[in-house]
Structure formats: C-alpha cells, structure tokens
Short mmCIF file of C-alpha atoms in Angstrom, two decimals:
data_model
loop_
_atom_site.label_atom_id
_atom_site.label_comp_id
_atom_site.label_asym_id
_atom_site.label_seq_id
_atom_site.Cartn_x
_atom_site.Cartn_y
_atom_site.Cartn_z
CA MET A 80 8.99 11.91 -21.74
CA ASP A 81 12.01 13.16 -19.82
CA LYS A 82 9.78 15.42 -17.73
CA PHE A 83 7.58 12.50 -16.70
CA ARG A 84 10.69 10.48 -15.87
CA MET A 85 12.02 13.30 -13.69
CA ILE A 86 8.67 13.57 -11.91
CA PHE A 87 8.61 9.81 -11.34
CA GLN A 88 12.16 9.82 -9.97
CA PHE A 89 11.28 12.74 -7.67
CA LEU A 90 8.25 10.87 -6.33
CA GLN A 91 10.37 7.78 -5.76
CA SER A 92 13.05 9.72 -3.89
CA ASN A 93 10.43 11.48 -1.76
CA GLN A 94 8.05 8.56 -1.39
CA GLU A 95 7.38 9.08 2.31
CA SER A 96 6.36 12.71 1.86
CA PHE A 97 4.37 11.77 -1.23
CA MET A 98 2.43 9.09 0.63
CA SER A 99 1.74 11.48 3.51
CA GLY A 100 0.36 13.96 0.99
CA ILE A 101 -1.81 11.25 -0.58
CA CYS A 102 -3.21 10.33 2.84
CA GLY A 103 -3.96 13.99 3.56
CA ILE A 104 -5.75 14.33 0.24
CA MET A 105 -7.76 11.19 1.00
CA ALA A 106 -8.71 12.64 4.39
CA LEU A 107 -9.98 15.84 2.78
CA ALA A 108 -11.73 13.82 0.10
CA SER A 109 -13.49 11.70 2.73
CA ALA A 110 -14.82 14.84 4.42
CA GLN A 111 -16.00 16.23 1.07
CA MET A 112 -17.58 12.90 0.20
CA TYR A 113 -19.59 12.92 3.40
CA SER A 114 -20.74 16.51 2.89
CA ALA A 115 -21.85 15.65 -0.64
CA PHE A 116 -23.44 12.35 0.41
CA ASP A 117 -27.25 12.28 0.24
CA PHE A 118 -28.18 10.69 3.57
CA ASN A 119 -31.62 9.08 3.36
CA CYS A 120 -32.65 7.11 6.43
CA PRO A 121 -35.19 4.38 5.54
CA CYS A 122 -37.23 5.19 8.71
CA LEU A 123 -38.14 1.52 9.18
CA PRO A 124 -37.55 -0.37 12.43
CA ARG A 125 -35.65 -3.24 10.80
CA TYR A 126 -33.41 -1.16 8.55
CA ASN A 127 -32.52 2.00 10.49
CA LEU A 128 -29.80 0.36 12.60
CA ALA A 129 -28.19 -1.43 9.63
CA TYR A 130 -28.27 1.68 7.45
CA GLY A 131 -26.91 4.05 10.11
CA LEU A 132 -24.08 1.77 11.25
CA GLY A 133 -23.32 0.83 7.65
CA ILE A 134 -22.77 4.47 6.69
CA LEU A 135 -20.67 4.91 9.82
CA LEU A 136 -18.40 1.86 9.42
CA VAL A 137 -18.34 0.62 5.81
CA PRO A 138 -16.83 3.72 4.10
CA PRO A 139 -13.97 3.89 6.66
CA LEU A 140 -13.17 0.26 5.93
CA ILE A 141 -13.08 1.01 2.20
CA LEU A 142 -10.87 4.06 2.77
CA PHE A 143 -8.55 2.02 5.01
CA LEU A 144 -8.09 -0.65 2.34
CA LEU A 145 -7.70 2.04 -0.31
CA GLY A 146 -4.90 3.56 1.76
CA PHE A 147 -3.06 0.23 1.58
CA VAL A 148 -3.74 -0.14 -2.13
CA LEU A 149 -2.24 3.28 -2.92
CA ASN A 150 0.86 2.52 -0.85
CA ASN A 151 3.66 1.06 -2.97
CA ASN A 152 5.28 -0.53 0.07
CA VAL A 153 2.49 -3.11 0.42
CA SER A 154 3.99 -5.30 -2.32
CA MET A 155 7.43 -4.87 -0.76
CA LEU A 156 6.08 -6.00 2.63
CA ALA A 157 4.35 -9.01 1.07
CA GLU A 158 7.52 -10.00 -0.81
CA GLU A 159 9.66 -9.70 2.30
CA TRP A 160 7.15 -11.69 4.35
CA ARG A 161 6.73 -14.52 1.80
CA ARG A 162 10.29 -14.80 0.49
CA PRO A 163 12.30 -17.91 1.35
CA GLN A 164 14.74 -17.68 4.23
CA GLY A 165 17.85 -18.27 2.12
CA GLN A 166 21.09 -16.76 3.40
CA ARG A 167 19.33 -13.77 4.93
CA GLY A 168 17.09 -14.02 7.97
CA LYS A 169 13.76 -12.26 8.32
CA ASP A 170 13.27 -10.03 11.34
CA PRO A 171 9.61 -9.95 12.49
CA ALA A 172 10.23 -6.59 14.18
CA VAL A 173 11.11 -5.00 10.83
CA LEU A 174 7.97 -6.43 9.23
CA ARG A 175 5.86 -5.13 12.11
CA TYR A 176 7.44 -1.69 11.78
CA MET A 177 6.72 -1.58 8.06
CA PHE A 178 3.11 -2.69 8.57
CA CYS A 179 2.52 -0.21 11.40
CA SER A 180 3.95 2.65 9.32
CA MET A 181 1.59 1.86 6.46
CA ALA A 182 -1.37 1.34 8.80
CA GLN A 183 -0.82 4.73 10.46
CA ARG A 184 -1.06 6.51 7.13
CA ALA A 185 -4.01 4.42 5.97
CA MET A 186 -5.93 5.24 9.18
CA ILE A 187 -6.05 8.99 8.53
CA ALA A 188 -8.95 9.03 6.08
CA PRO A 189 -11.13 6.55 8.05
CA VAL A 190 -10.61 8.53 11.27
CA VAL A 191 -11.69 11.73 9.52
CA TRP A 192 -14.81 10.01 8.15
CA VAL A 193 -15.85 8.58 11.51
CA SER A 194 -15.18 11.90 13.28
CA VAL A 195 -17.19 13.95 10.78
CA THR A 196 -20.03 11.40 10.83
CA LEU A 197 -20.29 11.36 14.61
CA LEU A 198 -20.10 15.15 14.90
CA ASP A 199 -22.84 15.52 12.30
CA GLY A 200 -25.09 13.07 14.12
CA LYS A 201 -27.30 11.83 11.28
CA CYS A 202 -26.08 8.22 11.46
CA ILE A 203 -26.64 7.94 15.21
CA ILE A 204 -30.09 9.53 14.93
CA CYS A 205 -31.06 7.04 12.22
CA ALA A 206 -29.52 4.01 13.92
CA PHE A 207 -30.74 4.52 17.49
CA CYS A 208 -33.96 6.50 17.11
CA THR A 209 -35.96 3.51 18.37
CA ALA A 210 -33.91 3.52 21.61
CA VAL A 211 -35.01 7.00 22.73
CA PRO A 212 -36.19 6.92 26.39
CA VAL A 213 -39.82 7.88 25.91
CA GLU A 214 -40.54 7.62 29.63
CA THR A 215 -37.98 10.34 30.34
CA LEU A 216 -38.29 12.63 27.33
CA GLY A 217 -41.79 11.88 26.06
CA ASN A 218 -45.36 12.09 27.22
CA ALA A 219 -45.77 9.70 30.12
CA SER A 220 -49.57 10.12 30.11
CA HIS A 221 -49.89 8.95 26.49
CA PRO A 222 -52.03 5.80 26.09
CA SER A 223 -49.94 2.68 26.11
CA LEU A 224 -48.86 1.28 22.74
CA SER A 225 -47.60 -2.12 21.74
CA GLN A 226 -43.89 -2.65 21.24
CA GLY A 227 -44.28 -2.90 17.47
CA GLU A 228 -46.31 0.29 17.20
CA MET A 229 -43.83 2.11 19.45
CA GLU A 230 -40.89 1.10 17.27
CA ARG A 231 -42.76 2.02 14.10
CA ILE A 232 -43.46 5.53 15.39
CA LEU A 233 -39.96 6.12 16.79
CA ALA A 234 -38.32 4.82 13.59
CA ARG A 235 -39.81 7.81 11.77
CA ILE A 236 -38.02 10.39 13.91
CA PRO A 237 -35.31 11.08 11.26
CA CYS A 238 -38.06 11.72 8.69
CA LYS A 239 -39.82 14.90 9.79
CA GLU A 240 -42.29 14.90 6.89
CA ILE A 241 -43.80 11.52 7.85
CA TYR A 242 -43.34 11.54 11.62
CA ASP A 243 -46.71 11.17 13.35
CA GLY A 244 -45.75 10.69 16.99
CA GLN A 245 -45.78 14.26 18.28
CA GLU A 246 -48.12 13.24 21.12
CA LEU A 247 -45.65 10.57 22.18
CA ILE A 248 -42.41 12.56 21.89
CA THR A 249 -41.64 15.61 19.81
CA ASN A 250 -39.30 15.20 16.87
CA GLU A 251 -37.08 18.10 17.96
CA VAL A 252 -36.52 16.69 21.46
CA ALA A 253 -35.56 13.22 20.21
CA THR A 254 -33.28 14.63 17.50
CA ARG A 255 -31.46 16.95 19.91
CA TYR A 256 -31.03 14.14 22.42
CA LEU A 257 -29.47 11.74 19.91
CA ARG A 258 -27.34 14.45 18.25
CA CYS A 259 -25.95 15.46 21.66
CA ILE A 260 -24.91 11.86 22.34
CA SER A 261 -23.42 11.54 18.83
CA GLN A 262 -21.35 14.72 19.16
CA ALA A 263 -20.10 13.64 22.59
CA LEU A 264 -19.00 10.32 21.08
CA GLY A 265 -17.38 12.20 18.19
CA TRP A 266 -15.27 14.45 20.40
CA CYS A 267 -14.30 11.48 22.58
CA PHE A 268 -13.25 9.61 19.45
CA VAL A 269 -11.17 12.57 18.26
CA LEU A 270 -9.52 12.84 21.67
CA LEU A 271 -8.83 9.12 21.78
CA MET A 272 -7.26 9.08 18.31
CA THR A 273 -5.16 12.15 19.12
CA MET A 274 -3.84 10.61 22.32
CA LEU A 275 -3.17 7.31 20.57
CA ALA A 276 -1.25 9.06 17.78
CA PHE A 277 0.75 10.99 20.37
CA LEU A 278 1.67 7.80 22.23
CA VAL A 279 2.63 5.95 19.06
CA ARG A 280 4.66 8.75 17.50
CA SER A 281 6.30 10.21 20.59
CA LEU A 282 6.56 7.73 23.42
CA ARG A 283 7.33 4.50 21.59
CA PRO A 284 10.88 5.51 20.54
CA CYS A 285 11.62 6.56 24.11
CA PHE A 286 10.99 3.10 25.58
CA THR A 287 12.48 0.99 22.76
CA GLN A 288 14.98 3.34 21.15
CA ALA A 289 17.49 0.69 20.06
CA ALA A 290 14.85 -1.64 18.63
CA PHE A 291 13.07 1.30 17.00
CA LEU A 292 16.25 2.52 15.28
CA LYS A 293 17.11 -1.00 14.14
CA SER A 294 13.65 -1.60 12.68
CA ARG A 295 13.58 1.77 10.96
CA TYR A 296 17.07 1.32 9.49
CA TRP A 297 16.41 -2.13 8.01
CA SER A 298 12.98 -1.11 6.71
CA HIS A 299 14.69 1.76 4.85
CA TYR A 300 17.34 -0.68 3.65
CA ILE A 301 14.73 -3.07 2.21
CA ASP A 302 13.03 -0.19 0.42
CA ILE A 303 16.28 1.19 -1.03
CA GLU A 304 17.55 -2.27 -1.99
CA ARG A 305 14.37 -2.97 -3.92
CA LYS A 306 14.60 0.36 -5.77
CA LEU A 307 18.26 -0.17 -6.66
CA PHE A 308 17.55 -3.73 -7.81
CA ASP A 309 14.76 -2.48 -10.09
CA GLU A 310 17.04 0.25 -11.46
CA THR A 311 19.85 -2.26 -12.06
CA CYS A 312 17.48 -4.66 -13.82
CA THR A 313 16.17 -1.81 -15.96
CA GLU A 314 19.71 -0.74 -16.90
CA HIS A 315 20.67 -4.35 -17.63
CA ALA A 316 17.58 -4.86 -19.79
CA ARG A 317 18.35 -1.66 -21.71
CA SER A 318 21.95 -2.75 -22.31
CA PHE A 319 20.82 -6.27 -23.19
CA ALA A 320 18.36 -4.94 -25.76
CA LYS A 321 20.91 -2.53 -27.18
CA VAL A 322 23.56 -5.22 -27.67
CA CYS A 323 20.99 -7.64 -29.12
CA ILE A 324 19.77 -5.05 -31.63
CA GLN A 325 23.33 -4.03 -32.53
CA GLN A 326 24.31 -7.66 -33.16
CA PHE A 327 21.23 -8.14 -35.31
CA PHE A 328 22.00 -5.17 -37.52
CA GLU A 329 25.70 -6.04 -37.66
CA ALA A 330 24.78 -9.53 -38.85
CA MET A 331 22.41 -8.06 -41.41
CA SER A 332 25.14 -5.66 -42.55
CA THR A 333 27.59 -8.54 -42.95
CA ASP A 334 25.10 -10.60 -44.96
CA LEU A 335 24.28 -7.64 -47.20
CA ALA A 336 27.97 -6.89 -47.68
CA ALA A 337 28.65 -10.51 -48.66
CA ALA A 338 25.73 -10.50 -51.09
CA HIS A 339 26.47 -7.14 -52.72
CA CYS A 340 30.22 -7.02 -52.15
CA HIS A 341 29.96 -3.93 -49.99
CA GLN A 342 32.27 -3.04 -47.16
CA PRO A 343 30.60 -4.10 -43.85
CA ARG A 344 29.83 -1.32 -41.44
CA GLU A 345 32.20 -0.95 -38.50
CA ALA A 346 30.95 -1.86 -35.05
CA SER A 347 29.89 0.88 -32.69
CA THR A 348 32.59 2.25 -30.44
CA ASP A 349 30.41 2.10 -27.34
CA ALA A 350 29.69 -1.61 -27.75
CA GLY A 351 32.33 -2.49 -25.17
CA GLU A 352 30.86 -0.14 -22.58
CA THR A 353 27.39 -1.51 -23.19
CA THR A 354 28.65 -5.10 -22.91
CA ARG A 355 30.39 -4.23 -19.65
CA LYS A 356 27.05 -3.14 -18.19
CA LEU A 357 25.70 -6.64 -18.76
CA LEU A 358 27.84 -7.81 -15.78
CA GLY A 359 28.61 -11.13 -17.43
CA ILE A 360 24.95 -12.16 -17.85
CA THR A 361 24.55 -12.37 -21.62
CA ASP A 362 21.76 -14.88 -22.28
CA GLN A 363 18.15 -15.45 -21.26
CA GLY A 364 18.77 -18.66 -19.32
CA THR A 365 21.41 -17.18 -17.04
CA MET A 366 19.26 -14.10 -16.45
CA ASN A 367 16.28 -16.24 -15.46
CA VAL A 368 18.45 -18.21 -13.06
CA ALA A 369 19.85 -14.99 -11.59
CA LEU A 370 16.38 -13.58 -10.96
CA LYS A 371 15.21 -16.84 -9.42
CA SER A 372 18.31 -16.95 -7.26
CA TRP A 373 17.67 -13.39 -6.07
CA HIS A 374 14.18 -14.37 -4.96
CA ARG A 375 15.10 -17.69 -3.38
CA CYS A 376 18.44 -16.83 -1.83
CA LYS A 377 19.27 -13.15 -1.43
CA PRO A 378 22.92 -12.47 -0.58
CA PRO A 379 23.73 -12.23 3.12
CA LEU A 380 24.09 -8.81 4.70
CA HIS A 381 27.83 -9.18 5.11
CA LEU A 382 29.99 -7.06 2.85
CA HIS A 383 33.33 -8.39 1.70
CA ALA A 384 35.86 -7.70 -1.04
CA PRO A 385 34.57 -8.90 -4.44
CA THR A 386 36.34 -11.96 -5.81
CA LEU A 387 37.33 -12.13 -9.46
CA PRO A 388 35.81 -15.03 -11.43
CA SER A 389 38.33 -17.77 -12.08
CA HIS A 390 38.65 -20.06 -15.09
CA ASN A 391 36.17 -22.39 -13.40
CA SER A 392 33.41 -19.84 -13.91
CA TRP A 393 32.39 -21.56 -17.12
CA ALA A 394 29.39 -23.83 -16.73
CA GLY A 395 30.66 -26.23 -19.37
CA GLU A 396 31.68 -26.63 -22.96
CA GLY A 397 29.70 -24.35 -25.22
CA GLN A 398 27.81 -22.71 -22.35
CA PRO A 399 27.97 -19.06 -21.28
CA PRO A 400 29.97 -17.97 -18.24
CA VAL A 401 28.26 -18.07 -14.88
CA HIS A 402 27.84 -14.87 -12.91
CA PRO A 403 29.52 -15.04 -9.45
CA LEU A 404 26.17 -14.48 -7.66
CA VAL A 405 24.37 -17.22 -9.59
CA PRO A 406 24.73 -20.76 -8.20
CA ARG A 407 26.35 -23.07 -10.73
CA LYS A 408 24.00 -25.93 -9.80
CA GLU A 409 20.98 -23.88 -10.87
CA VAL A 410 22.62 -22.96 -14.19
CA ALA A 411 23.49 -26.58 -14.87
CA ALA A 412 19.95 -27.69 -13.97
CA TYR A 413 18.48 -25.03 -16.25
CA TYR A 414 20.54 -26.05 -19.27
CA SER A 415 19.88 -29.75 -18.61
CA ARG A 416 16.15 -28.98 -18.94
CA VAL A 417 16.74 -26.92 -22.09
#
C-alpha cells in the first residue's frame, strides 16, 4: 500500500511530465490503431465519401476528447470557471492559459492520426474516387456513359477485385493520382502543425511575456492550492476519524469499567496532537459549512498575520466554536435548520 501511495505522490508531483508521457503514448497508440485497422471501403457512390471522411475525422475527435478526459486539470478548470466570485476575482487570461495548455497536449494524438491517414492515402482514395478527372487521365474515346453509371464505375476504384472500368480509366492510374494528392496534403498538414506549434511555444512568450508569466504563475497556484486543500482535508478527515474512534472506545472502556468495577484505560498520549490537527473544526455541521464556504467564498489572495480567535468565536450557548475562516452567519443558519 505504501508503494502505491509513493507512486501516486510521485505522479502528482510530476503531473506535467506524466501528462506529456500519456499524450505521447496516445500518439503512438493512434498510429498503431490505424496500422491495425481493417480499412474496407464500401465502393458505393453514396457511401464512399461518408466512410472515407468519417475514418479521417471521427477517430481524431474521439482521441481529442479522450485527451481531455485523461487530464486531471479538466475538473480544476471547470471548478475555477464555475465557482462564485466571492472575495477572489477570476482572471479570464488564466483560464484561457489553462485551457490552451490542455488543448495542446490533447491535440497530439489527433494530429498523428490525421497525418498517418493522409500519408497512407486510403481514406482519400475511398472518399474522392468518383472525382477523378476521367477526361485527363482516362480514355477520352470511350463511349459516353450516364452520370450514374460513371459514378458507379469510379466508386469501385478502391476495390480492385470488383473494378470493371479498365477501359474507362485504369485502377493503378486513378489510385496513384489520388494517393499523390493525399500524401501532398499530409505533408502540408504536418508542416502546418509544426509551424503552428513553433509559433505557440516559442513566439507567444516573446510578445506577451508579462501576461504569459502572470497566467502561468496563477495557473500553477490554482493547481497547487487544490492539491494542498485535498491533502489538508484528507489529513483532517484522518484526524477526525481517529479522535472519533478513540472517544468511542474510551466511552466503551468507561462503561465497562463502571459495570465490572475495572480501572478505566488511560487516554492515548497523542490525543492532544491529533485534536490540534482538527484546527478547531470538531463536528460535522461546522465542517460542512467550512467546505461550502471554501466553494462559495475562497479567501482573498492577500496574506496577512493570522489573528487569534477571541472569546466571541463561540457561535452560542452549547454550540461548538467557529473556525476563523468560517462565516458565523452560515454556522448560525446551519444550526437553526438543524
């Protein structure tokens, strides 16, 4: 169990490198998926275009969405975007930076799929076989055919075993023509994506250096704050459970001692340390109010010296003390409902 916890903590501390590795693995997986994919063009005029473009565009869309799903920062971005304003403003530039960073990683696998598909040429041959210029590449002296018969014959170009239009245009000529166009589009797409990545990664910080540094800093801050908040809640829940269990067994020990006239067991020496980790929040109602307050009104980004709770920190007679970060009005409203 400790080994898995160490691995999880390592992945959390190196999340950016881990996500880059995941995107690289997805890119390799997309290339392997295409090589293992059994491409079967329907060779019908009405379905060739839909099938070819579907294989070209639908899997990249799925891989793009999968890249967002595997990114843990998506929930953090959604929470930051939808949270109430409270005492802390929301900077749209930071949200755009976070979204662009995730989109750049999620685009790797779709770009690899589209590049491999275009360089292979099967999708373009299937989708646009009916658009081959027969007047230029085919037999100009062939008897004229109707438009429907022409499309039916040309739609069979990807299927060599059933193609019956050799007198009109040879299968090899049409296939080479369409594959040449597909590979040209593929290399242009690779060049375009490479230039775009270069501009985004290299030139953008040069023109907006101050804004870029500010957005990157606060995006890192939001990520670290969320991790520390989760760790603090986990530690508080562990201490809460420990104290609750200790009090239960101490009460049971006292009852048993009273019933059997035994000496009650002494309290644990680390009970004070565990209680100190509760940070003054010692009941379910106050904890619920604290969590709701964190969501609705996060503390402002202005550090100051912590103030000690005064005698007015009590919510009322018979009620638990109020934590300094929890609004007293919310505690009072909660207990009025209870």
